[in-house]
Tab-separated table of C-alpha atoms in Angstrom:
chain	number	residue	atom	x	y	z
A	1281	ILE	CA	0.000	0.000	0.000
A	1282	GLU	CA	1.327	3.377	-0.976
A	1283	HIS	CA	0.948	6.279	1.432
A	1284	SER	CA	1.756	9.920	0.939
A	1285	ILE	CA	3.781	11.622	3.656
A	1286	LYS	CA	3.257	15.272	4.508
A	1287	LYS	CA	5.848	17.069	6.635
A	1288	ILE	CA	4.672	20.106	8.601
A	1289	ASP	CA	7.158	22.001	10.730
A	1290	ASN	CA	6.672	23.232	14.281
A	1291	ASN	CA	5.643	26.842	14.760
A	1292	ILE	CA	6.785	29.921	16.656
A	1293	ASP	CA	4.807	32.985	17.659
A	1294	LEU	CA	6.460	35.752	15.684
A	1295	GLN	CA	4.906	38.495	17.773
A	1296	ASP	CA	7.000	37.354	20.755
A	1297	PHE	CA	10.353	37.877	19.028
A	1298	GLU	CA	12.071	40.597	17.053
A	1299	THR	CA	15.598	41.594	16.125
A	1300	ILE	CA	16.974	43.909	18.805
A	1301	GLU	CA	20.224	45.846	18.465
A	1302	LYS	CA	22.972	43.843	20.184
A	1303	LYS	CA	24.225	46.671	22.364
A	1304	THR	CA	20.711	47.310	23.660
A	1305	ALA	CA	20.110	43.614	24.365
A	1306	ARG	CA	23.437	43.180	26.140
A	1307	THR	CA	22.914	46.255	28.282
A	1308	HIS	CA	19.495	44.899	29.280
A	1309	LEU	CA	21.136	41.645	30.424
A	1310	GLY	CA	24.038	43.377	32.151
A	1311	ILE	CA	26.632	42.091	29.684
A	1312	SER	CA	29.656	44.182	28.781
A	1313	THR	CA	32.199	42.452	26.564
A	1314	LYS	CA	34.178	42.877	23.364
A	1315	LYS	CA	34.066	39.121	22.809
A	1316	GLN	CA	31.648	37.384	20.510
A	1317	ILE	CA	28.780	35.748	22.382
A	1318	ILE	CA	27.933	32.088	21.870
A	1319	LEU	CA	24.380	31.370	22.993
A	1320	TYR	CA	23.548	27.883	24.228
A	1321	GLY	CA	20.178	27.066	25.712
A	1322	ALA	CA	17.415	24.559	26.295
A	1323	GLN	CA	15.127	23.515	29.101
A	1324	ASN	CA	17.872	21.127	30.228
A	1325	PRO	CA	21.003	22.240	28.351
A	1326	GLN	CA	23.288	19.660	29.981
A	1327	SER	CA	21.271	16.637	28.868
A	1328	LYS	CA	22.943	13.989	26.716
A	1329	ARG	CA	20.487	14.363	23.827
A	1330	LYS	CA	21.347	18.062	23.603
A	1331	GLY	CA	24.932	17.072	22.831
A	1332	TRP	CA	26.307	18.664	25.995
A	1333	GLN	CA	29.347	16.383	26.251
A	1334	ILE	CA	30.322	17.171	22.661
A	1335	PHE	CA	29.873	20.879	23.279
A	1336	VAL	CA	32.036	20.722	26.417
A	1337	LYS	CA	34.889	19.172	24.445
A	1338	THR	CA	34.408	21.889	21.837
A	1339	LEU	CA	34.688	24.603	24.485
A	1340	GLU	CA	38.024	23.130	25.545
A	1341	LYS	CA	39.322	23.619	22.005
A	1342	LEU	CA	38.058	27.175	21.455
A	1343	ASP	CA	40.170	30.304	21.808
A	1344	LYS	CA	38.894	31.552	25.194
A	1345	SER	CA	39.992	35.114	24.404
A	1346	LYS	CA	37.460	35.335	21.562
A	1347	TYR	CA	34.217	34.073	23.080
A	1348	LEU	CA	31.810	34.563	25.964
A	1349	LEU	CA	29.336	31.747	26.569
A	1350	LEU	CA	25.771	32.750	27.420
A	1351	ILE	CA	23.544	29.951	28.717
A	1352	PHE	CA	19.844	29.762	29.515
A	1353	GLY	CA	17.861	26.854	30.947
A	1354	ASN	CA	18.028	24.630	34.021
A	1355	PHE	CA	21.808	24.615	34.303
A	1356	TRP	CA	23.000	22.714	37.362
A	1357	SER	CA	26.810	22.548	37.321
A	1358	GLN	CA	29.182	25.442	36.686
A	1359	LYS	CA	32.353	23.687	37.813
A	1360	ILE	CA	33.068	22.195	34.397
A	1361	LEU	CA	32.969	25.680	32.829
A	1362	ASP	CA	35.276	27.021	35.543
A	1363	ASP	CA	37.696	24.153	34.859
A	1364	ILE	CA	37.648	24.859	31.119
A	1365	GLY	CA	38.334	28.528	31.756
A	1366	VAL	CA	35.763	29.956	29.374
A	1367	GLU	CA	34.082	33.239	30.333
A	1368	TYR	CA	30.382	32.640	30.821
A	1369	LYS	CA	27.103	34.034	32.100
A	1370	ILE	CA	24.171	31.847	33.132
A	1371	LEU	CA	20.693	33.314	32.829
A	1372	GLY	CA	18.840	30.348	34.300
A	1373	TYR	CA	15.413	29.226	33.151
A	1374	ILE	CA	13.655	32.101	31.359
A	1375	GLU	CA	9.885	32.411	31.372
A	1376	ASP	CA	9.770	36.092	30.428
A	1377	LYS	CA	9.540	36.372	26.629
A	1378	VAL	CA	11.102	39.841	26.654
A	1379	LYS	CA	14.182	38.578	28.481
A	1380	LEU	CA	14.390	35.560	26.162
A	1381	ASN	CA	14.211	37.891	23.161
A	1382	MET	CA	17.070	39.898	24.675
A	1383	ALA	CA	19.100	36.728	25.201
A	1384	TYR	CA	18.760	35.725	21.553
A	1385	SER	CA	19.465	39.216	20.252
A	1386	SER	CA	22.535	39.685	22.446
A	1387	ALA	CA	24.273	36.710	20.843
A	1388	ASP	CA	26.382	36.488	17.718
A	1389	PHE	CA	25.266	32.931	17.009
A	1390	PHE	CA	23.374	30.057	18.607
A	1391	VAL	CA	24.908	26.614	19.081
A	1392	ALA	CA	22.293	23.852	18.836
A	1393	SER	CA	24.409	20.757	19.428
A	1394	SER	CA	21.449	18.369	19.759
A	1395	ILE	CA	22.138	14.819	18.661
A	1396	GLU	CA	18.551	13.680	19.251
A	1397	ASP	CA	15.673	16.122	19.095
A	1398	ALA	CA	12.224	16.461	17.549
A	1399	TRP	CA	11.904	20.105	16.485
A	1400	PRO	CA	13.074	22.382	19.321
A	1401	LYS	CA	11.756	25.919	19.046
A	1402	THR	CA	14.886	27.549	20.457
A	1403	PHE	CA	16.864	27.457	17.213
A	1404	ALA	CA	13.987	28.931	15.202
A	1405	GLU	CA	13.442	31.623	17.834
A	1406	ALA	CA	17.117	32.524	17.540
A	1407	MET	CA	16.815	32.692	13.762
A	1408	ILE	CA	13.821	35.038	13.896
A	1409	CYS	CA	16.050	37.370	15.946
A	1410	SER	CA	18.580	37.335	13.065
A	1411	ILE	CA	20.925	34.981	14.903
A	1412	PRO	CA	22.519	32.251	12.741
A	1413	VAL	CA	22.504	28.708	14.091
A	1414	ILE	CA	25.105	25.959	14.054
A	1415	CYS	CA	23.833	22.382	14.268
A	1416	PHE	CA	24.705	18.799	13.371
A	1417	LYS	CA	23.881	17.005	10.132
A	1418	ASP	CA	21.204	14.278	10.144
A	1419	THR	CA	19.111	15.988	12.795
A	1420	SER	CA	15.749	17.740	12.507
A	1421	LEU	CA	17.553	21.062	12.750
A	1422	SER	CA	19.716	20.336	9.718
A	1423	GLU	CA	16.530	20.103	7.632
A	1424	ILE	CA	16.007	23.803	8.353
A	1425	VAL	CA	19.501	25.284	8.721
A	1426	GLU	CA	21.184	25.709	5.344
A	1427	HIS	CA	24.943	25.267	5.393
A	1428	LYS	CA	26.809	28.571	5.067
A	1429	ILE	CA	23.605	30.274	3.914
A	1430	ASN	CA	21.647	30.952	7.087
A	1431	GLY	CA	23.824	28.989	9.498
A	1432	TYR	CA	26.330	26.159	9.620
A	1433	VAL	CA	25.747	22.398	9.490
A	1434	VAL	CA	28.466	20.222	11.033
A	1435	ASN	CA	28.963	16.912	9.217
A	1436	ALA	CA	29.608	14.685	12.241
A	1437	PHE	CA	29.030	14.609	15.991
A	1438	ASP	CA	32.607	15.704	16.451
A	1439	PRO	CA	33.974	18.440	18.799
A	1440	GLU	CA	36.727	19.485	16.391
A	1441	GLN	CA	34.300	19.921	13.494
A	1442	LEU	CA	31.920	21.831	15.768
A	1443	LYS	CA	34.801	24.133	16.701
A	1444	GLU	CA	35.566	24.694	13.018
A	1445	GLY	CA	31.932	25.640	12.455
A	1446	ILE	CA	31.948	28.120	15.334
A	1447	ASP	CA	35.144	29.726	14.082
A	1448	TRP	CA	33.745	29.915	10.544
A	1449	LEU	CA	30.593	31.666	11.745
A	1450	SER	CA	32.725	33.949	13.898
A	1451	ASP	CA	34.695	35.115	10.873
A	1452	GLU	CA	31.626	35.341	8.633
A	1453	ILE	CA	29.577	37.611	10.877
A	1454	LYS	CA	32.520	39.956	11.320
A	1455	LYS	CA	32.173	40.788	7.624
A	1456	ASN	CA	28.427	41.498	7.816
A	1457	ASN	CA	25.280	39.895	9.195
A	1458	LEU	CA	23.837	38.729	5.892
A	1459	ILE	CA	23.810	35.181	7.228
A	1460	GLY	CA	21.736	36.404	10.172
A	1461	ASP	CA	19.388	38.271	7.843
A	1462	ARG	CA	18.863	35.102	5.826
A	1463	ALA	CA	18.211	33.165	9.044
A	1464	LYS	CA	15.399	35.583	9.895
A	1465	ILE	CA	13.874	35.244	6.424
A	1466	LYS	CA	13.911	31.447	6.756
A	1467	ALA	CA	12.280	31.539	10.193
A	1468	LEU	CA	9.376	33.634	8.918
A	1469	ASN	CA	8.089	30.400	7.361
A	1470	PHE	CA	7.355	29.065	10.843
A	1471	ASP	CA	4.806	31.712	11.777
A	1472	ALA	CA	1.981	30.023	13.714
A	1473	LYS	CA	-0.598	31.280	11.184
A	1474	ILE	CA	1.311	29.782	8.250
A	1475	ILE	CA	1.711	26.408	9.979
A	1476	ALA	CA	-1.952	26.384	11.035
A	1477	LYS	CA	-2.974	26.965	7.408
A	1478	LYS	CA	-0.901	23.925	6.370
A	1479	TYR	CA	-2.790	21.747	8.851
A	1480	ILE	CA	-6.147	23.084	7.644
A	1481	ASP	CA	-5.197	22.411	4.030
A	1482	LEU	CA	-4.076	18.884	4.926
A	1483	TYR	CA	-7.305	18.068	6.785
A	1484	GLN	CA	-9.435	19.466	3.962
A	1485	ASN	CA	-7.486	17.451	1.410
A	1486	VAL	CA	-8.001	14.239	3.392
A	1487	LEU	CA	-11.702	14.897	3.912
A	1488	ASN	CA	-12.216	15.574	0.209
A	1489	LYS	CA	-10.781	12.229	-0.831
């Protein structure tokens, strides 16, 4: 028996997020730095399926003088970051949409190192704030993020390759933020109204058969 398969993406509420000037966002969060900001966040950012162990090994390889790590979510152990020696700021779990918008907008790029995930909204929320995303190939995120167009897709679950991707994005956004602009354009497709219309069209199509 042949069956047709229809893929419909998750949605985000576009009215909750907008691109905010980085200086304004950082001031709001009490961040003062000349370093580029790597944003990393999830409900439980240190979980195995979020690729935390890979990301930790990546942090060890990065040039600590270039980056500040900004984390949101239920983060429960800072010692490993202290041992690595990376500068960081932990925002904790964020329920306030305004503060979350500021967190996204304050960053230079968002690292989504998930190795097993359905369709997390965090990466799309970052994109709608004009923040490019780096993710791994063969994940749900890599179906959205376009390599070196609106983000960076790492070929393997490998800390060294993830580092190379971070450094590439770092250099790219120093030239301009076209990659961030393209990320925002891509994320507009996930407006709740657009996704709802896709479900309505699907149901109507099925009922008409």
